[in-house]
């Protein structure tokens, strides 16, 4: 079996153009370090550990690279020299996500008692209003290179919309799989672009298991599952969050970052991106702390962190933060390694705290976050109150999606402050003058 897998990967590797993946040179196992050719594969043939992209990144001229990036497109393709994509990627059809706002959140800072600089990296400004557009954009380039004709995924919602939109833009067929009880806004977002949206009875982990079976069946031939067989490439899109944050801070790493945890891939790749910027000399090498945020109703990584465990025990999700509701997070153990290495922590908040945090961010900064953003802001508040996060240090908190996708969470806000007659007297009587 192992020989067959290696033969397939070698065949694929020989069939792609030499520069199709830019500076990427191989897939590397995160467990044993074994390297294999770049191919649509996610598991090591030696130890079955997860694979990630390994690079030979440009070195020796940080100032020249910095200028090249700053003069690049106003999207993630400005970082093409650091990604597994062709040098001409910016000329191809794409949704061109990225370069979203880094908002100086002074009002939120005052509300929370933060005395240092506080920023919200607001990724709701992406084409389908979530950070998933970043990871899908990289996965699409890999799918094209490998000759896939159908783009697919298992999704808690945002990814499904990002995949169907990207497929529409690039001319690929899309067929995505979601839990049957997903929020209506996310179902609409996935379906409107014309792809097939399939509801699976069960939670995300059930959906993911089904997709793993489909990918090994002849029925799935020619299918690129962005978060399964294309996962090593897909994950690299999250590095662009690290790149953008540092560039927007005038090429500086913030002291602290608060990042939501679903599978854990986003957090691990942001850390990878920061380490790459340091190695390339694009930012100063300095300590930074990474904090992970989960919803209490699906907090396997938080539970493991608090118990001091190195293994993440799966949980059955039960939370309004459905975009984070992955009970068996693939990168959970790597999240634990990172937060411990950097001196951070993993914390969780309950559904009531999530809703309160959504309202707080909207009221103070005019940013309407989806439930995942409520989780990160809620965890930020909790970390400050517990003393785990330094309120005087420069901090970036991530909002990864738009609140219009999770209106159910704040449905009680969907009513007027008052209903009055169209007269000034009625207005005064309502106490609004």
Coordinates of C-alpha atoms in Angstrom, one line a residue:
X1 CA 0.0 0.0 0.0
X2 CA 2.8 2.4 0.9
X3 CA 4.6 1.8 -2.4
X4 CA 1.3 2.5 -4.3
X5 CA 0.9 5.8 -2.5
X6 CA 4.5 6.9 -3.2
X7 CA 4.1 5.9 -6.9
X8 CA 0.9 8.0 -7.2
X9 CA 2.6 11.0 -5.6
X10 CA 5.7 10.6 -7.8
X11 CA 3.5 10.4 -10.9
X12 CA 1.6 13.5 -10.0
X13 CA 4.8 15.4 -9.1
X14 CA 6.2 14.6 -12.6
X15 CA 3.1 15.9 -14.4
X16 CA 3.1 19.5 -12.9
X17 CA 5.1 22.4 -14.1
X18 CA 8.4 23.0 -12.1
X19 CA 7.2 26.4 -10.8
X20 CA 3.5 25.5 -10.2
X21 CA 4.0 25.7 -6.5
X22 CA 6.4 28.6 -6.4
X23 CA 8.8 28.2 -3.4
X24 CA 7.2 25.0 -2.2
X25 CA 9.5 22.0 -2.6
X26 CA 7.8 19.1 -0.8
X27 CA 5.3 17.9 1.6
X28 CA 6.7 17.3 5.1
X29 CA 5.3 15.1 7.9
X30 CA 4.7 17.1 11.1
X31 CA 5.4 14.0 13.1
X32 CA 8.4 12.1 11.7
X33 CA 9.7 14.8 9.2
X34 CA 9.6 12.5 6.2
X35 CA 9.4 14.4 2.9
X36 CA 7.3 13.3 -0.1
X37 CA 6.7 15.0 -3.5
X38 CA 4.0 17.7 -3.8
X39 CA 0.8 15.8 -4.5
X40 CA -2.9 15.7 -3.4
X41 CA -2.2 13.9 -0.2
X42 CA -2.6 14.7 3.5
X43 CA -1.1 11.8 5.4
X44 CA 2.4 10.6 5.7
X45 CA 3.1 7.2 4.1
X46 CA 5.7 6.4 6.8
X47 CA 3.7 7.1 10.0
X48 CA 0.3 8.5 8.9
X49 CA 1.1 11.8 10.5
X50 CA -0.3 15.0 8.9
X51 CA 1.5 16.6 6.0
X52 CA 2.3 20.3 5.5
X53 CA 4.0 22.3 2.8
X54 CA 7.8 22.7 3.0
X55 CA 9.6 25.6 1.3
X56 CA 12.8 27.0 0.1
X57 CA 11.9 30.6 0.8
X58 CA 13.7 33.6 -0.7
X59 CA 16.5 34.7 1.6
X60 CA 19.3 37.3 1.8
X61 CA 17.4 40.4 0.8
X62 CA 14.6 41.2 3.3
X63 CA 14.3 44.9 2.2
X64 CA 13.9 43.8 -1.5
X65 CA 11.3 41.2 -0.5
X66 CA 9.5 43.7 1.7
X67 CA 9.3 46.2 -1.2
X68 CA 8.1 43.5 -3.6
X69 CA 5.3 42.6 -1.2
X70 CA 4.3 46.2 -0.7
X71 CA 4.2 46.8 -4.4
X72 CA 2.1 43.7 -5.1
X73 CA -1.7 43.3 -5.6
X74 CA -4.1 44.5 -2.9
X75 CA -4.9 40.9 -1.9
X76 CA -3.2 37.7 -0.7
X77 CA -1.3 37.3 -3.9
X78 CA 1.1 40.1 -2.8
X79 CA 2.6 37.2 -0.7
X80 CA 2.9 34.8 -3.6
X81 CA 6.7 34.5 -3.0
X82 CA 5.9 32.9 0.3
X83 CA 3.0 30.6 -0.8
X84 CA 2.6 27.3 -2.7
X85 CA 1.3 29.0 -5.9
X86 CA 2.6 29.8 -9.3
X87 CA 4.4 33.2 -9.8
X88 CA 1.6 34.3 -12.2
X89 CA -1.2 33.5 -9.8
X90 CA -2.5 37.1 -9.7
X91 CA -3.3 36.9 -13.4
X92 CA -5.7 33.9 -13.0
X93 CA -9.4 34.1 -12.2
X94 CA -9.8 34.3 -8.4
X95 CA -11.9 35.9 -5.8
X96 CA -8.7 37.7 -4.7
X97 CA -9.3 37.7 -1.0
X98 CA -7.2 39.3 1.7
X99 CA -5.8 42.7 2.8
X100 CA -8.8 43.1 5.1
X101 CA -8.9 45.9 7.7
X102 CA -6.9 45.9 10.9
X103 CA -9.1 48.1 13.1
X104 CA -7.6 50.1 16.0
X105 CA -10.3 49.3 18.6
X106 CA -9.9 52.1 21.1
X107 CA -13.6 52.0 22.2
X108 CA -13.4 48.3 22.9
X109 CA -10.1 48.8 24.7
X110 CA -11.6 51.3 27.1
X111 CA -14.6 49.1 27.8
X112 CA -12.3 46.1 28.6
X113 CA -9.7 48.1 30.6
X114 CA -7.0 47.6 28.0
X115 CA -4.3 50.2 28.2
X116 CA -2.1 49.0 25.4
X117 CA -3.0 49.1 21.7
X118 CA -5.9 46.8 20.8
X119 CA -6.7 45.8 17.2
X120 CA -9.4 43.7 15.6
X121 CA -8.3 41.9 12.4
X122 CA -11.7 42.0 10.7
X123 CA -11.8 39.3 8.1
X124 CA -15.5 39.7 7.4
X125 CA -14.5 41.9 4.6
X126 CA -13.5 39.0 2.4
X127 CA -15.6 38.1 -0.7
X128 CA -17.8 35.6 1.0
X129 CA -17.4 37.4 4.4
X130 CA -15.1 35.0 6.2
X131 CA -11.5 34.1 6.4
X132 CA -12.2 30.9 4.6
X133 CA -11.8 32.7 1.2
X134 CA -8.0 32.8 2.0
X135 CA -7.5 29.1 2.5
X136 CA -9.8 28.2 -0.4
X137 CA -7.9 30.5 -2.8
X138 CA -4.7 28.5 -2.2
X139 CA -6.6 25.2 -2.4
X140 CA -8.1 26.1 -5.7
X141 CA -4.7 26.8 -7.2
X142 CA -3.6 23.3 -6.1
X143 CA -6.8 21.8 -7.5
X144 CA -6.1 23.4 -10.9
X145 CA -2.6 22.1 -10.9
X146 CA -3.6 18.6 -10.1
X147 CA -6.4 18.6 -12.7
X148 CA -9.4 18.2 -10.4
X149 CA -12.7 19.0 -11.9
X150 CA -14.9 19.1 -8.8
X151 CA -14.2 21.3 -5.7
X152 CA -15.6 20.0 -2.4
X153 CA -15.3 20.2 1.3
X154 CA -16.8 19.2 4.7
X155 CA -17.9 22.4 6.3
X156 CA -19.5 24.1 9.3
X157 CA -20.8 26.7 7.0
X158 CA -18.3 29.4 6.0
X159 CA -16.1 27.1 4.1
X160 CA -19.0 25.8 2.0
X161 CA -19.8 29.3 0.8
X162 CA -16.1 30.0 0.1
X163 CA -15.8 26.8 -2.0
X164 CA -18.9 27.3 -4.0
X165 CA -18.1 31.0 -4.7
X166 CA -14.5 30.2 -5.7
X167 CA -15.7 27.3 -8.0
X168 CA -18.1 29.6 -9.7
X169 CA -15.4 32.2 -10.3
X170 CA -12.9 29.6 -11.6
X171 CA -15.3 27.4 -13.7
X172 CA -15.1 24.3 -11.5
X173 CA -18.0 22.2 -10.4
X174 CA -18.7 22.5 -6.6
X175 CA -20.3 19.9 -4.3
X176 CA -20.1 20.7 -0.6
X177 CA -21.2 18.8 2.5
X178 CA -22.6 20.5 5.6
X179 CA -24.5 19.4 8.8
X180 CA -28.2 19.3 8.2
X181 CA -29.1 21.8 10.9
X182 CA -26.7 24.6 9.9
X183 CA -27.7 28.3 10.2
X184 CA -29.9 29.4 7.3
X185 CA -27.7 32.3 6.4
X186 CA -24.8 30.0 5.8
X187 CA -26.8 27.6 3.8
X188 CA -28.0 30.4 1.5
X189 CA -24.4 31.7 1.2
X190 CA -23.3 28.3 0.0
X191 CA -26.2 27.6 -2.3
X192 CA -26.5 30.9 -4.1
X193 CA -23.4 30.4 -6.2
X194 CA -25.0 27.4 -8.0
X195 CA -23.0 24.5 -6.5
X196 CA -24.6 21.4 -5.0
X197 CA -25.1 21.7 -1.2
X198 CA -25.6 18.4 0.6
X199 CA -26.9 18.3 4.2
X200 CA -25.6 15.3 6.2
X201 CA -27.6 14.1 9.2
X202 CA -25.3 14.6 12.1
X203 CA -22.7 17.1 13.3
X204 CA -19.5 18.3 11.5
X205 CA -17.5 15.3 12.6
X206 CA -20.1 13.0 10.9
X207 CA -19.8 15.1 7.8
X208 CA -16.0 14.9 7.8
X209 CA -16.1 11.1 8.2
X210 CA -18.4 10.8 5.2
X211 CA -16.1 12.9 3.1
X212 CA -13.1 10.8 4.1
X213 CA -15.0 7.7 2.8
X214 CA -16.0 9.5 -0.4
X215 CA -12.5 10.5 -1.2
X216 CA -11.3 6.9 -1.1
X217 CA -14.2 5.7 -3.3
X218 CA -14.1 5.7 -7.2
X219 CA -17.1 8.1 -6.9
X220 CA -14.7 10.7 -5.6
X221 CA -12.3 10.5 -8.5
X222 CA -11.4 13.9 -9.8
X223 CA -12.6 15.6 -6.7
X224 CA -10.5 18.1 -4.8
X225 CA -11.6 18.2 -1.1
X226 CA -10.0 21.5 0.0
X227 CA -9.8 20.4 3.7
X228 CA -8.9 16.7 3.0
X229 CA -6.7 15.7 0.1
X230 CA -5.8 19.4 -0.5
X231 CA -5.5 20.2 3.2
X232 CA -1.7 20.9 3.2
X233 CA -2.1 23.6 0.6
X234 CA -5.4 24.9 2.0
X235 CA -3.9 25.5 5.4
X236 CA -1.2 27.7 4.0
X237 CA -3.8 30.4 3.3
X238 CA -4.1 31.2 7.0
X239 CA -0.5 32.3 7.0
X240 CA -1.6 35.4 5.1
X241 CA -3.4 36.6 8.2
X242 CA 0.0 36.7 10.0
X243 CA 1.6 38.4 7.0
X244 CA -1.1 41.0 6.8
X245 CA -1.2 41.8 10.5
X246 CA 2.6 42.3 10.7
X247 CA 2.6 44.4 7.5
X248 CA -0.3 46.5 8.7
X249 CA 1.6 47.1 12.0
X250 CA 4.5 48.5 10.0
X251 CA 6.3 45.1 9.9
X252 CA 5.9 44.3 13.6
X253 CA 4.7 41.3 15.4
X254 CA 2.1 42.1 18.0
X255 CA 2.7 41.0 21.6
X256 CA -0.4 39.0 21.9
X257 CA -3.0 37.4 19.5
X258 CA -6.4 35.9 20.3
X259 CA -7.4 33.3 17.7
X260 CA -10.5 31.1 17.4
X261 CA -10.1 27.3 17.4
X262 CA -12.2 25.1 15.2
X263 CA -9.9 22.4 13.7
X264 CA -7.0 24.5 15.0
X265 CA -5.4 24.9 11.6
X266 CA -5.8 28.7 11.5
X267 CA -3.9 29.1 14.8
X268 CA -1.1 26.8 13.8
X269 CA -0.6 28.4 10.4
X270 CA -0.6 31.9 11.9
X271 CA 2.2 30.8 14.1
X272 CA 4.0 29.3 11.1
X273 CA 3.6 32.5 9.2
X274 CA 5.1 34.6 12.1
X275 CA 8.1 32.2 12.3
X276 CA 8.6 32.5 8.5
X277 CA 8.6 36.4 8.7
X278 CA 11.2 36.2 11.5
X279 CA 13.4 33.7 9.5
X280 CA 13.3 36.0 6.4
X281 CA 14.2 39.1 8.4
X282 CA 11.0 40.8 7.5
X283 CA 10.1 41.4 11.2
X284 CA 12.2 41.7 14.4
X285 CA 12.6 38.4 16.3
X286 CA 10.7 39.0 19.5
X287 CA 8.6 37.0 22.0
X288 CA 4.8 36.8 21.3
X289 CA 2.0 35.0 23.0
X290 CA -0.8 33.2 21.2
X291 CA -4.2 32.6 22.9
X292 CA -6.8 30.1 21.6
X293 CA -10.5 30.7 21.9
X294 CA -13.3 28.1 22.0
X295 CA -17.0 28.0 22.8
X296 CA -17.8 26.1 26.1
X297 CA -20.2 23.8 24.3
X298 CA -17.3 22.6 22.1
X299 CA -14.0 23.1 23.9
X300 CA -11.9 20.0 23.7
X301 CA -8.6 21.9 23.3
X302 CA -9.5 24.3 26.1
X303 CA -10.3 21.3 28.3
X304 CA -7.0 19.6 27.5
X305 CA -5.0 22.8 28.1
X306 CA -6.6 23.4 31.5
X307 CA -6.1 19.7 32.5
X308 CA -2.4 19.8 31.4
X309 CA -3.0 17.0 28.9
X310 CA -1.1 16.5 25.7
X311 CA -4.0 14.6 24.1
X312 CA -7.3 16.2 23.0
X313 CA -10.3 14.2 23.9
X314 CA -13.2 14.6 21.4
X315 CA -16.5 16.2 22.5
X316 CA -20.0 16.3 21.1
X317 CA -20.6 19.9 20.0
X318 CA -23.5 21.8 21.7
X319 CA -23.0 25.5 21.0
X320 CA -24.4 28.4 19.0
X321 CA -20.9 29.0 17.6
X322 CA -21.4 26.4 14.9
X323 CA -18.5 27.6 12.8
X324 CA -16.2 26.4 15.7
X325 CA -18.2 23.3 16.5
X326 CA -15.6 20.6 15.6
X327 CA -15.5 18.1 18.4
X328 CA -12.4 16.3 17.2
X329 CA -10.0 19.0 16.0
X330 CA -7.3 17.7 13.7
X331 CA -4.7 20.2 14.8
X332 CA -5.7 20.3 18.5
X333 CA -2.4 18.8 19.8
X334 CA -0.4 21.3 17.8
X335 CA -2.4 24.2 19.2
X336 CA -1.5 23.0 22.7
X337 CA 2.2 22.9 21.7
X338 CA 2.1 26.5 20.3
X339 CA 0.2 28.2 23.2
X340 CA 2.5 26.5 25.7
X341 CA 5.6 27.4 23.8
X342 CA 4.6 31.0 23.5
X343 CA 3.3 31.4 27.0
X344 CA -0.3 31.8 26.0
X345 CA -3.4 29.8 27.0
X346 CA -6.7 28.4 25.7
X347 CA -9.9 29.6 27.2
X348 CA -13.6 29.2 26.5
X349 CA -16.9 31.1 26.9
X350 CA -20.5 30.0 27.2
X351 CA -23.2 30.9 24.7
X352 CA -24.5 33.8 26.8
X353 CA -21.0 35.3 26.9
X354 CA -20.7 34.8 23.1
X355 CA -23.8 36.8 22.4
X356 CA -22.8 39.5 24.9
X357 CA -19.4 39.8 23.2
X358 CA -21.0 40.1 19.7
X359 CA -23.1 43.0 21.1
X360 CA -20.1 44.6 22.7
X361 CA -18.0 44.6 19.6
X362 CA -20.9 45.9 17.5
X363 CA -21.7 48.7 20.1
X364 CA -18.1 49.8 20.6
X365 CA -16.5 49.4 17.1
X366 CA -19.3 49.1 14.6
X367 CA -18.2 45.5 13.7
X368 CA -20.9 42.9 13.5
X369 CA -19.2 39.6 14.2
X370 CA -20.5 36.2 13.7
X371 CA -20.5 33.8 16.7
X372 CA -16.8 32.9 16.2
X373 CA -16.0 36.6 16.6
X374 CA -18.1 36.6 19.7
X375 CA -16.0 33.7 21.0
X376 CA -12.7 35.5 20.5
X377 CA -13.9 38.8 22.0
X378 CA -15.5 37.0 24.9
X379 CA -12.4 35.0 25.5
X380 CA -10.3 38.3 25.3
X381 CA -12.5 39.8 28.1
X382 CA -12.2 36.6 30.2
X383 CA -8.4 36.5 29.8
X384 CA -8.1 40.1 30.8
X385 CA -10.3 39.6 33.9
X386 CA -8.3 36.5 34.9
X387 CA -4.9 38.2 34.4
X388 CA -3.8 35.7 31.8
X389 CA -3.5 38.4 29.1
X390 CA -1.5 41.6 29.7
X391 CA -3.9 44.6 29.2
X392 CA -0.9 46.9 28.6
X393 CA 0.6 44.8 25.7
X394 CA -0.2 45.3 22.0
X395 CA -3.0 42.8 21.2
X396 CA -4.7 41.6 18.1
X397 CA -8.0 39.7 18.2
X398 CA -9.5 38.0 15.2
X399 CA -13.0 38.3 13.8
X400 CA -13.3 35.7 11.2
X401 CA -16.8 36.2 9.8
X402 CA -19.8 38.4 9.3
X403 CA -22.7 38.5 11.8
X404 CA -25.3 38.5 9.1
X405 CA -24.5 34.8 8.7
X406 CA -25.5 34.0 12.3
X407 CA -28.5 36.2 12.9
X408 CA -30.2 33.5 15.0
X409 CA -27.7 34.1 17.8
X410 CA -28.9 37.7 18.3
X411 CA -32.5 37.4 17.1
X412 CA -33.8 39.2 20.2
X413 CA -32.1 42.4 18.9
X414 CA -34.2 42.3 15.8
X415 CA -36.8 44.7 16.9
X416 CA -37.1 48.5 17.0
X417 CA -36.2 50.5 20.1
X418 CA -39.7 51.9 20.1
X419 CA -42.7 52.1 17.8
X420 CA -44.2 55.6 17.7
X421 CA -46.8 57.6 15.8
X422 CA -45.4 59.9 13.1
X423 CA -45.5 63.0 15.4
X424 CA -43.1 64.9 17.5
X425 CA -45.3 64.5 20.6
X426 CA -45.1 60.7 20.2
X427 CA -41.3 60.9 19.8
X428 CA -41.0 62.9 23.0
X429 CA -43.4 60.6 24.9
X430 CA -41.2 57.6 24.0
X431 CA -38.3 59.3 25.9
X432 CA -36.2 59.5 22.8
X433 CA -35.9 63.3 22.4

